[in-house]
XYZ file of C-alpha atoms in Angstrom:
268
model
C -18.961 19.269 36.354
C -16.372 18.933 39.106
C -17.281 15.293 39.567
C -16.948 14.597 35.849
C -13.577 16.319 35.766
C -12.378 14.264 38.714
C -13.578 11.005 37.126
C -11.978 11.920 33.780
C -8.719 12.812 35.533
C -8.771 9.576 37.503
C -9.462 7.526 34.370
C -6.743 9.286 32.387
C -4.255 8.677 35.211
C -4.994 4.966 35.180
C -4.769 4.823 31.415
C -1.568 6.785 31.363
C -0.025 4.413 33.863
C -1.097 1.425 31.777
C 0.358 3.017 28.639
C 3.615 3.753 30.409
C 3.838 0.182 31.668
C 2.962 -1.172 28.199
C 5.635 0.954 26.552
C 8.258 -0.062 29.168
C 7.217 -3.703 28.769
C 7.353 -3.517 24.967
C 10.729 -1.748 25.045
C 12.122 -4.378 27.387
C 10.854 -7.241 25.275
C 12.082 -5.659 22.061
C 15.521 -5.128 23.589
C 15.605 -8.742 24.661
C 14.501 -9.972 21.257
C 17.137 -7.965 19.408
C 20.030 -9.003 21.603
C 22.609 -10.741 19.346
C 22.848 -14.448 19.929
C 24.374 -17.109 17.754
C 22.136 -19.743 19.350
C 18.822 -17.947 18.857
C 16.951 -17.667 15.591
C 13.470 -16.282 15.120
C 11.106 -18.921 13.719
C 8.304 -16.392 13.236
C 9.043 -12.742 12.438
C 5.626 -11.788 13.851
C 6.523 -13.328 17.184
C 9.997 -12.119 18.168
C 8.997 -12.323 21.842
C 8.040 -15.995 21.788
C 10.474 -16.904 24.550
C 8.435 -14.641 26.902
C 5.049 -15.104 25.301
C 4.947 -18.859 25.734
C 5.246 -18.789 29.573
C 2.578 -16.082 29.629
C 0.356 -18.292 27.457
C 0.886 -21.278 29.775
C -0.057 -19.183 32.791
C -3.106 -17.730 30.995
C -4.536 -20.947 29.557
C -3.423 -23.616 32.032
C -3.992 -21.656 35.231
C -5.886 -18.348 34.961
C -8.448 -19.649 32.484
C -8.742 -23.155 33.916
C -9.235 -22.125 37.513
C -10.778 -18.634 37.262
C -12.215 -17.490 33.934
C -13.761 -20.719 32.694
C -15.555 -21.596 35.978
C -16.687 -17.971 36.308
C -18.145 -17.888 32.794
C -19.852 -21.257 33.262
C -21.453 -20.056 36.501
C -22.480 -16.803 34.884
C -24.161 -18.549 31.971
C -25.815 -21.149 34.154
C -27.263 -18.948 36.891
C -27.837 -15.598 35.124
C -31.386 -15.411 33.640
C -31.054 -15.457 29.854
C -33.037 -12.260 29.183
C -31.217 -10.344 31.932
C -27.855 -11.593 30.743
C -28.625 -10.566 27.164
C -29.800 -7.119 28.235
C -26.727 -6.446 30.417
C -24.468 -7.562 27.568
C -26.319 -5.235 25.187
C -25.817 -2.321 27.588
C -22.063 -3.005 27.811
C -21.756 -3.192 24.013
C -23.893 -0.080 23.522
C -21.185 1.981 25.216
C -18.817 1.052 22.384
C -20.993 2.627 19.699
C -19.567 6.179 19.974
C -16.042 4.900 19.472
C -17.239 2.851 16.516
C -18.787 5.991 14.995
C -15.533 7.930 15.214
C -13.420 5.025 13.963
C -15.771 4.588 10.985
C -15.460 8.293 10.144
C -11.671 8.082 10.343
C -11.873 5.406 7.588
C -14.441 7.337 5.540
C -17.056 4.637 6.206
C -19.869 7.161 6.342
C -22.714 4.697 5.843
C -21.479 2.517 8.712
C -20.989 5.604 10.876
C -24.594 6.682 10.185
C -25.920 3.225 11.098
C -23.921 3.174 14.349
C -25.182 6.656 15.192
C -28.748 5.511 14.638
C -28.091 2.408 16.756
C -26.718 4.414 19.657
C -29.522 7.012 19.647
C -32.332 4.477 19.270
C -30.980 1.904 21.706
C -29.993 4.472 24.306
C -33.531 5.968 24.318
C -36.229 3.533 23.298
C -33.927 0.617 24.144
C -33.464 1.843 27.739
C -29.745 2.651 27.726
C -29.084 -0.278 25.415
C -30.750 -3.000 27.440
C -32.898 -3.742 24.389
C -31.737 -3.649 20.781
C -34.582 -2.221 18.661
C -32.024 -0.905 16.136
C -31.490 -4.439 14.852
C -35.136 -4.548 13.783
C -34.325 -1.746 11.292
C -31.396 -3.710 9.899
C -28.852 -1.638 11.774
C -26.809 -4.543 13.031
C -23.931 -4.011 15.424
C -20.517 -3.691 13.758
C -17.804 -2.741 16.205
C -14.826 -0.850 14.808
C -11.710 -0.327 16.916
C -8.933 2.214 16.544
C -6.455 -0.645 15.980
C -8.407 -1.468 12.829
C -8.178 2.187 11.789
C -4.380 1.972 12.073
C -4.410 -1.289 10.092
C -6.476 0.298 7.328
C -3.794 2.992 6.949
C -1.067 0.382 6.574
C 0.179 0.163 10.148
C 1.296 -3.380 10.817
C 0.289 -5.517 13.773
C 3.699 -5.229 15.376
C 5.083 -7.957 17.612
C 2.635 -10.540 18.887
C 1.957 -10.214 22.617
C 0.365 -12.524 25.135
C -1.032 -10.345 27.912
C -0.964 -12.400 31.140
C -4.475 -13.580 32.081
C -5.986 -11.776 29.075
C -4.620 -13.646 26.106
C -3.408 -12.815 22.574
C -2.800 -9.269 21.445
C -0.331 -7.154 19.526
C 1.342 -3.783 19.887
C -1.141 -2.226 17.398
C -4.154 -3.604 19.234
C -2.870 -2.393 22.603
C -2.338 1.106 21.200
C -5.807 0.962 19.658
C -7.456 -0.146 22.900
C -5.748 2.697 24.733
C -7.157 5.258 22.283
C -10.640 3.714 22.331
C -10.826 4.197 26.093
C -10.452 7.943 25.645
C -13.646 8.201 23.632
C -16.852 9.382 25.236
C -18.597 7.968 27.237
C -15.980 5.488 28.461
C -13.606 8.294 29.459
C -16.163 9.798 31.883
C -17.549 6.601 33.408
C -16.305 5.954 36.939
C -13.750 3.246 37.667
C -15.973 0.542 39.142
C -18.747 0.751 36.509
C -15.974 0.390 33.908
C -14.653 -2.659 35.735
C -18.159 -4.133 35.834
C -18.588 -3.503 32.110
C -15.224 -5.105 31.337
C -16.188 -8.094 33.501
C -19.457 -8.635 31.611
C -17.701 -8.417 28.251
C -14.966 -10.799 29.448
C -17.445 -13.374 30.744
C -19.411 -13.290 27.513
C -16.242 -13.515 25.428
C -15.100 -16.592 27.389
C -18.536 -18.204 27.121
C -18.468 -17.757 23.336
C -15.249 -19.807 23.177
C -16.836 -22.900 24.756
C -17.595 -24.552 21.421
C -14.021 -23.960 20.151
C -12.325 -25.217 23.281
C -12.159 -28.844 22.061
C -10.410 -27.719 18.836
C -7.828 -25.826 20.853
C -7.212 -28.772 23.211
C -6.750 -31.115 20.233
C -4.234 -28.796 18.525
C -0.674 -30.083 18.350
C 0.633 -26.709 19.547
C -2.169 -24.615 21.121
C 0.135 -21.586 21.324
C 0.751 -21.569 17.552
C -2.913 -22.335 16.857
C -4.117 -19.345 18.850
C -1.444 -17.041 17.397
C -2.296 -17.928 13.803
C -6.012 -17.606 14.523
C -5.425 -14.200 16.120
C -3.593 -12.750 13.102
C -6.153 -14.215 10.696
C -8.951 -12.642 12.688
C -7.181 -9.264 12.765
C -6.685 -9.413 8.997
C -10.328 -10.330 8.512
C -11.491 -7.361 10.631
C -9.190 -4.783 9.079
C -10.417 -5.678 5.592
C -14.073 -6.069 6.657
C -14.186 -9.745 5.800
C -12.361 -9.478 2.467
C -8.638 -9.841 3.213
C -6.220 -9.917 0.286
C -4.781 -13.220 -0.730
C -1.200 -13.450 0.452
C 1.231 -15.511 -1.560
C 4.262 -16.974 0.153
C 6.953 -16.528 -2.458
C 9.332 -18.972 -0.789
C 6.727 -21.735 -0.685
C 5.687 -21.049 -4.274
C 9.310 -21.282 -5.396
C 9.742 -24.611 -3.591
C 6.586 -26.033 -5.161
C 7.681 -24.900 -8.645
C 11.093 -26.443 -8.129
C 9.520 -29.714 -6.949
C 7.137 -29.856 -9.940
C 9.992 -29.117 -12.335
C 12.015 -31.920 -10.749
C 9.088 -34.309 -11.243
C 8.855 -33.344 -14.902
C 12.559 -33.975 -15.440
C 12.231 -37.436 -13.879
C 9.604 -38.467 -16.443
C 10.979 -40.526 -19.406
């Protein structure tokens, strides 16, 4: 019990420090973005911190990813035995199931919560701590639910777009959600280095999954804008479980109507 308390205290201290730094960082960026300036206009209300985000994106994509994350993920995929790699990835994802259960319950998704509970129990026992995924054979497919999505389901907006150096696109809501998710059992009681190992496996797999989309990103006129728009679309898709509402841009609709009306008036 003493060891668990020490680990939990250590983990909470690290998380509290991260939250404090995130809040200070967000406050600083918000202050900068709201400083009056006759020469500065916001092109995207979702990205008031673009002047800072773009350099972070350049560092992340052109340097951190190019020289560290991409080579690491390629080496991991190439040299890690496929079955072992799949099993380790399953174990890392299995630790997210308890947080998914709670987040489903917070949204009254009782059926999904029951399936996630069955997944966690079955995979943690018969599946050898999640190395195997027998739950999928019963149709209980993995469906991760994060606290950021819970906030979104209750109407909390994404907040300002953020590019976390070396990690990529995020938002204030997602950062708050990730912070809360780390307090769920069993992540809160896992020691520091196993948590780092778990995060490394998830990061390598996430980078490997982007290999097929890399060409599209490189061909984009503005990769920064491409990634930002894709990020918000993905968040909207996840919050609404694949059925996001259709958003109508009133300004664009008005311009189109005015243009069509002008065309009609030009006809003899």
